[in-house]
Amino acid sequence: MCSKDKATLVLRFGDVENLRGLAIRLQMSNTFYESAGQNWFTLDSVHIHYNWTHEATFNATDVYAPSTHSYHCQHVSSLQKYDTLLVPSSITDNSANWHITFTDFQIQSFNVLSNKFGSASDCATFFTPAILMGLITSLILLLVLAYALHMVVHLKHIDTYEEHKTTVYFPRSTETAECTGDLMSCPNQLRYQQVS
């Protein structure tokens, strides 16, 4: 059943084990949001009918998409390990006795063209554990790279010609010590020299 603002999808399973007349009913609504400038559909509730008279009702939280798109999620469930998108409507209801999980769930209730789903609005959050670990690893590698560049920039260049310059002294011979006067008068003698 479908109208402009409301839609109901009924999945009839018939008799399943000891449940007679098992059916799952999904109730959706279509609302225009001025802030988004478009219609969005929401899954309002999930009803499980069994044994012809019993019913378990779950309120759906965070199951919504633009009405031109479909909604897709790997798990839509009442279990906490799958983020509890389906919440029992009341404790007195039979829903407390049920756990329901839809796997690879995709739904679109409005603006369906050619009996095909529109592009999917996925429920996966941006910070999945894999993405978070990738971001942390990238940050660590970036810090190591920054530290390495810092160390390379601050390396001191060793000038081999300036640092290892030595002074060499040649000893004067005993004959040079006897030579007096100017040095030109003793040309054959070793002179004291400093070589750099």
PDB file of N, CA and C in Angstrom, residues 7 24-29 33 41-48 56-65 71 73 75-79 82-90 93 95 100 102 105 107 123:
ATOM      1  N   ALA A   7       3.492   4.782   3.326  1.00  0.00           N
ATOM      2  CA  ALA A   7       3.647   3.530   2.578  1.00  0.00           C
ATOM      3  C   ALA A   7       3.753   2.388   3.572  1.00  0.00           C
ATOM      4  N   ILE A  24       5.667  -9.706   8.238  1.00  0.00           N
ATOM      5  CA  ILE A  24       6.408  -8.542   8.734  1.00  0.00           C
ATOM      6  C   ILE A  24       5.903  -7.326   7.967  1.00  0.00           C
ATOM      7  N   ARG A  25       5.479  -6.312   8.706  1.00  0.00           N
ATOM      8  CA  ARG A  25       4.949  -5.097   8.095  1.00  0.00           C
ATOM      9  C   ARG A  25       5.867  -3.927   8.424  1.00  0.00           C
ATOM     10  N   LEU A  26       6.322  -3.235   7.376  1.00  0.00           N
ATOM     11  CA  LEU A  26       7.184  -2.059   7.528  1.00  0.00           C
ATOM     12  C   LEU A  26       6.365  -0.823   7.172  1.00  0.00           C
ATOM     13  N   GLN A  27       6.283   0.117   8.102  1.00  0.00           N
ATOM     14  CA  GLN A  27       5.520   1.338   7.868  1.00  0.00           C
ATOM     15  C   GLN A  27       6.480   2.511   7.683  1.00  0.00           C
ATOM     16  N   MET A  28       6.273   3.235   6.570  1.00  0.00           N
ATOM     17  CA  MET A  28       7.156   4.338   6.220  1.00  0.00           C
ATOM     18  C   MET A  28       6.355   5.603   5.975  1.00  0.00           C
ATOM     19  N   SER A  29       7.045   6.731   6.139  1.00  0.00           N
ATOM     20  CA  SER A  29       6.401   8.013   5.858  1.00  0.00           C
ATOM     21  C   SER A  29       7.340   8.880   5.024  1.00  0.00           C
ATOM     22  N   TYR A  33      11.363  18.378   4.165  1.00  0.00           N
ATOM     23  CA  TYR A  33      12.150  19.156   5.124  1.00  0.00           C
ATOM     24  C   TYR A  33      12.673  20.394   4.411  1.00  0.00           C
ATOM     25  N   PHE A  41      12.244  10.003   3.231  1.00  0.00           N
ATOM     26  CA  PHE A  41      11.365   8.973   3.779  1.00  0.00           C
ATOM     27  C   PHE A  41      12.024   8.354   4.995  1.00  0.00           C
ATOM     28  N   THR A  42      11.214   7.948   5.939  1.00  0.00           N
ATOM     29  CA  THR A  42      11.706   7.304   7.158  1.00  0.00           C
ATOM     30  C   THR A  42      10.953   6.000   7.370  1.00  0.00           C
ATOM     31  N   LEU A  43      11.663   5.023   7.906  1.00  0.00           N
ATOM     32  CA  LEU A  43      11.020   3.782   8.345  1.00  0.00           C
ATOM     33  C   LEU A  43      10.567   4.048   9.777  1.00  0.00           C
ATOM     34  N   ASP A  44       9.262   4.121   9.962  1.00  0.00           N
ATOM     35  CA  ASP A  44       8.729   4.489  11.276  1.00  0.00           C
ATOM     36  C   ASP A  44       8.673   3.308  12.238  1.00  0.00           C
ATOM     37  N   SER A  45       8.191   2.159  11.733  1.00  0.00           N
ATOM     38  CA  SER A  45       8.056   1.009  12.629  1.00  0.00           C
ATOM     39  C   SER A  45       8.057  -0.290  11.840  1.00  0.00           C
ATOM     40  N   VAL A  46       8.398  -1.355  12.564  1.00  0.00           N
ATOM     41  CA  VAL A  46       8.379  -2.720  12.013  1.00  0.00           C
ATOM     42  C   VAL A  46       7.460  -3.539  12.918  1.00  0.00           C
ATOM     43  N   HIS A  47       6.476  -4.181  12.309  1.00  0.00           N
ATOM     44  CA  HIS A  47       5.513  -4.995  13.067  1.00  0.00           C
ATOM     45  C   HIS A  47       5.663  -6.448  12.633  1.00  0.00           C
ATOM     46  N   ILE A  48       5.741  -7.339  13.611  1.00  0.00           N
ATOM     47  CA  ILE A  48       5.786  -8.771  13.328  1.00  0.00           C
ATOM     48  C   ILE A  48       4.446  -9.365  13.778  1.00  0.00           C
ATOM     49  N   ALA A  56       4.393  -8.080  17.531  1.00  0.00           N
ATOM     50  CA  ALA A  56       5.555  -7.460  18.175  1.00  0.00           C
ATOM     51  C   ALA A  56       5.906  -6.228  17.354  1.00  0.00           C
ATOM     52  N   THR A  57       6.061  -5.091  18.013  1.00  0.00           N
ATOM     53  CA  THR A  57       6.299  -3.829  17.316  1.00  0.00           C
ATOM     54  C   THR A  57       7.654  -3.253  17.706  1.00  0.00           C
ATOM     55  N   PHE A  58       8.395  -2.819  16.696  1.00  0.00           N
ATOM     56  CA  PHE A  58       9.705  -2.189  16.893  1.00  0.00           C
ATOM     57  C   PHE A  58       9.675  -0.805  16.259  1.00  0.00           C
ATOM     58  N   ASN A  59      10.157   0.171  16.990  1.00  0.00           N
ATOM     59  CA  ASN A  59      10.319   1.512  16.432  1.00  0.00           C
ATOM     60  C   ASN A  59      11.681   1.576  15.749  1.00  0.00           C
ATOM     61  N   ALA A  60      11.684   2.137  14.566  1.00  0.00           N
ATOM     62  CA  ALA A  60      12.940   2.247  13.816  1.00  0.00           C
ATOM     63  C   ALA A  60      13.572   3.604  14.102  1.00  0.00           C
ATOM     64  N   THR A  61      14.843   3.588  14.414  1.00  0.00           N
ATOM     65  CA  THR A  61      15.568   4.837  14.642  1.00  0.00           C
ATOM     66  C   THR A  61      16.676   4.943  13.601  1.00  0.00           C
ATOM     67  N   ASP A  62      16.864   6.108  13.081  1.00  0.00           N
ATOM     68  CA  ASP A  62      17.943   6.396  12.120  1.00  0.00           C
ATOM     69  C   ASP A  62      17.867   5.581  10.844  1.00  0.00           C
ATOM     70  N   VAL A  63      16.688   5.216  10.421  1.00  0.00           N
ATOM     71  CA  VAL A  63      16.516   4.561   9.118  1.00  0.00           C
ATOM     72  C   VAL A  63      15.779   5.569   8.237  1.00  0.00           C
ATOM     73  N   TYR A  64      16.541   6.333   7.461  1.00  0.00           N
ATOM     74  CA  TYR A  64      15.958   7.385   6.628  1.00  0.00           C
ATOM     75  C   TYR A  64      16.866   7.646   5.434  1.00  0.00           C
ATOM     76  N   ALA A  65      16.291   8.233   4.392  1.00  0.00           N
ATOM     77  CA  ALA A  65      17.033   8.565   3.178  1.00  0.00           C
ATOM     78  C   ALA A  65      16.219   9.571   2.381  1.00  0.00           C
ATOM     79  N   TYR A  71      17.416   3.288   0.817  1.00  0.00           N
ATOM     80  CA  TYR A  71      18.204   3.165   2.054  1.00  0.00           C
ATOM     81  C   TYR A  71      18.830   1.786   2.066  1.00  0.00           C
ATOM     82  N   CYS A  73      21.623  -0.827   4.288  1.00  0.00           N
ATOM     83  CA  CYS A  73      22.436  -1.072   5.474  1.00  0.00           C
ATOM     84  C   CYS A  73      22.753  -2.562   5.537  1.00  0.00           C
ATOM     85  N   HIS A  75      23.246  -4.359   8.201  1.00  0.00           N
ATOM     86  CA  HIS A  75      22.411  -4.972   9.251  1.00  0.00           C
ATOM     87  C   HIS A  75      21.460  -3.934   9.815  1.00  0.00           C
ATOM     88  N   VAL A  76      20.187  -4.213   9.770  1.00  0.00           N
ATOM     89  CA  VAL A  76      19.179  -3.441  10.499  1.00  0.00           C
ATOM     90  C   VAL A  76      18.617  -4.423  11.512  1.00  0.00           C
ATOM     91  N   SER A  77      18.848  -4.127  12.793  1.00  0.00           N
ATOM     92  CA  SER A  77      18.599  -5.149  13.802  1.00  0.00           C
ATOM     93  C   SER A  77      18.149  -4.543  15.125  1.00  0.00           C
ATOM     94  N   SER A  78      17.592  -5.400  15.956  1.00  0.00           N
ATOM     95  CA  SER A  78      17.275  -5.012  17.326  1.00  0.00           C
ATOM     96  C   SER A  78      18.411  -5.388  18.274  1.00  0.00           C
ATOM     97  N   LEU A  79      19.458  -6.019  17.739  1.00  0.00           N
ATOM     98  CA  LEU A  79      20.597  -6.428  18.567  1.00  0.00           C
ATOM     99  C   LEU A  79      21.589  -5.281  18.727  1.00  0.00           C
ATOM    100  N   TYR A  82      24.695  -4.742  16.396  1.00  0.00           N
ATOM    101  CA  TYR A  82      24.447  -4.120  15.093  1.00  0.00           C
ATOM    102  C   TYR A  82      23.877  -2.716  15.242  1.00  0.00           C
ATOM    103  N   ASP A  83      24.214  -2.043  16.311  1.00  0.00           N
ATOM    104  CA  ASP A  83      23.842  -0.643  16.571  1.00  0.00           C
ATOM    105  C   ASP A  83      22.368  -0.404  16.904  1.00  0.00           C
ATOM    106  N   THR A  84      21.595  -1.424  17.120  1.00  0.00           N
ATOM    107  CA  THR A  84      20.206  -1.332  17.591  1.00  0.00           C
ATOM    108  C   THR A  84      19.410  -0.263  16.833  1.00  0.00           C
ATOM    109  N   LEU A  85      19.181  -0.488  15.560  1.00  0.00           N
ATOM    110  CA  LEU A  85      18.344   0.427  14.783  1.00  0.00           C
ATOM    111  C   LEU A  85      16.858   0.160  14.995  1.00  0.00           C
ATOM    112  N   LEU A  86      16.525  -1.021  15.513  1.00  0.00           N
ATOM    113  CA  LEU A  86      15.130  -1.363  15.809  1.00  0.00           C
ATOM    114  C   LEU A  86      14.985  -1.502  17.324  1.00  0.00           C
ATOM    115  N   VAL A  87      14.123  -0.673  17.901  1.00  0.00           N
ATOM    116  CA  VAL A  87      13.951  -0.640  19.359  1.00  0.00           C
ATOM    117  C   VAL A  87      12.548  -1.147  19.697  1.00  0.00           C
ATOM    118  N   PRO A  88      12.430  -2.109  20.647  1.00  0.00           N
ATOM    119  CA  PRO A  88      11.089  -2.580  21.041  1.00  0.00           C
ATOM    120  C   PRO A  88      10.229  -1.399  21.477  1.00  0.00           C
ATOM    121  N   SER A  89       8.969  -1.414  21.043  1.00  0.00           N
ATOM    122  CA  SER A  89       8.093  -0.270  21.317  1.00  0.00           C
ATOM    123  C   SER A  89       7.715  -0.166  22.788  1.00  0.00           C
ATOM    124  N   SER A  90       7.555  -1.318  23.463  1.00  0.00           N
ATOM    125  CA  SER A  90       7.234  -1.282  24.893  1.00  0.00           C
ATOM    126  C   SER A  90       7.635  -2.605  25.530  1.00  0.00           C
ATOM    127  N   ASP A  93       4.792  -5.219  25.467  1.00  0.00           N
ATOM    128  CA  ASP A  93       4.546  -5.807  24.138  1.00  0.00           C
ATOM    129  C   ASP A  93       5.348  -7.106  24.009  1.00  0.00           C
ATOM    130  N   SER A  95       7.342  -7.709  21.801  1.00  0.00           N
ATOM    131  CA  SER A  95       8.601  -7.406  21.114  1.00  0.00           C
ATOM    132  C   SER A  95       9.820  -7.684  21.989  1.00  0.00           C
ATOM    133  N   ILE A 100      15.172  -9.254  16.021  1.00  0.00           N
ATOM    134  CA  ILE A 100      14.996  -9.267  14.571  1.00  0.00           C
ATOM    135  C   ILE A 100      16.219  -8.630  13.913  1.00  0.00           C
ATOM    136  N   PHE A 102      17.644  -7.793   9.867  1.00  0.00           N
ATOM    137  CA  PHE A 102      17.612  -7.828   8.408  1.00  0.00           C
ATOM    138  C   PHE A 102      19.050  -7.714   7.924  1.00  0.00           C
ATOM    139  N   PHE A 105      20.059  -5.134   4.013  1.00  0.00           N
ATOM    140  CA  PHE A 105      18.733  -4.518   3.943  1.00  0.00           C
ATOM    141  C   PHE A 105      18.763  -3.325   2.993  1.00  0.00           C
ATOM    142  N   ILE A 107      15.781  -0.675   1.022  1.00  0.00           N
ATOM    143  CA  ILE A 107      14.367  -0.368   0.883  1.00  0.00           C
ATOM    144  C   ILE A 107      14.209   1.016   0.256  1.00  0.00           C
ATOM    145  N   CYS A 123      24.019   3.360   5.431  1.00  0.00           N
ATOM    146  CA  CYS A 123      23.995   3.662   6.863  1.00  0.00           C
ATOM    147  C   CYS A 123      25.392   3.675   7.475  1.00  0.00           C
TER     148      CYS A 123
END
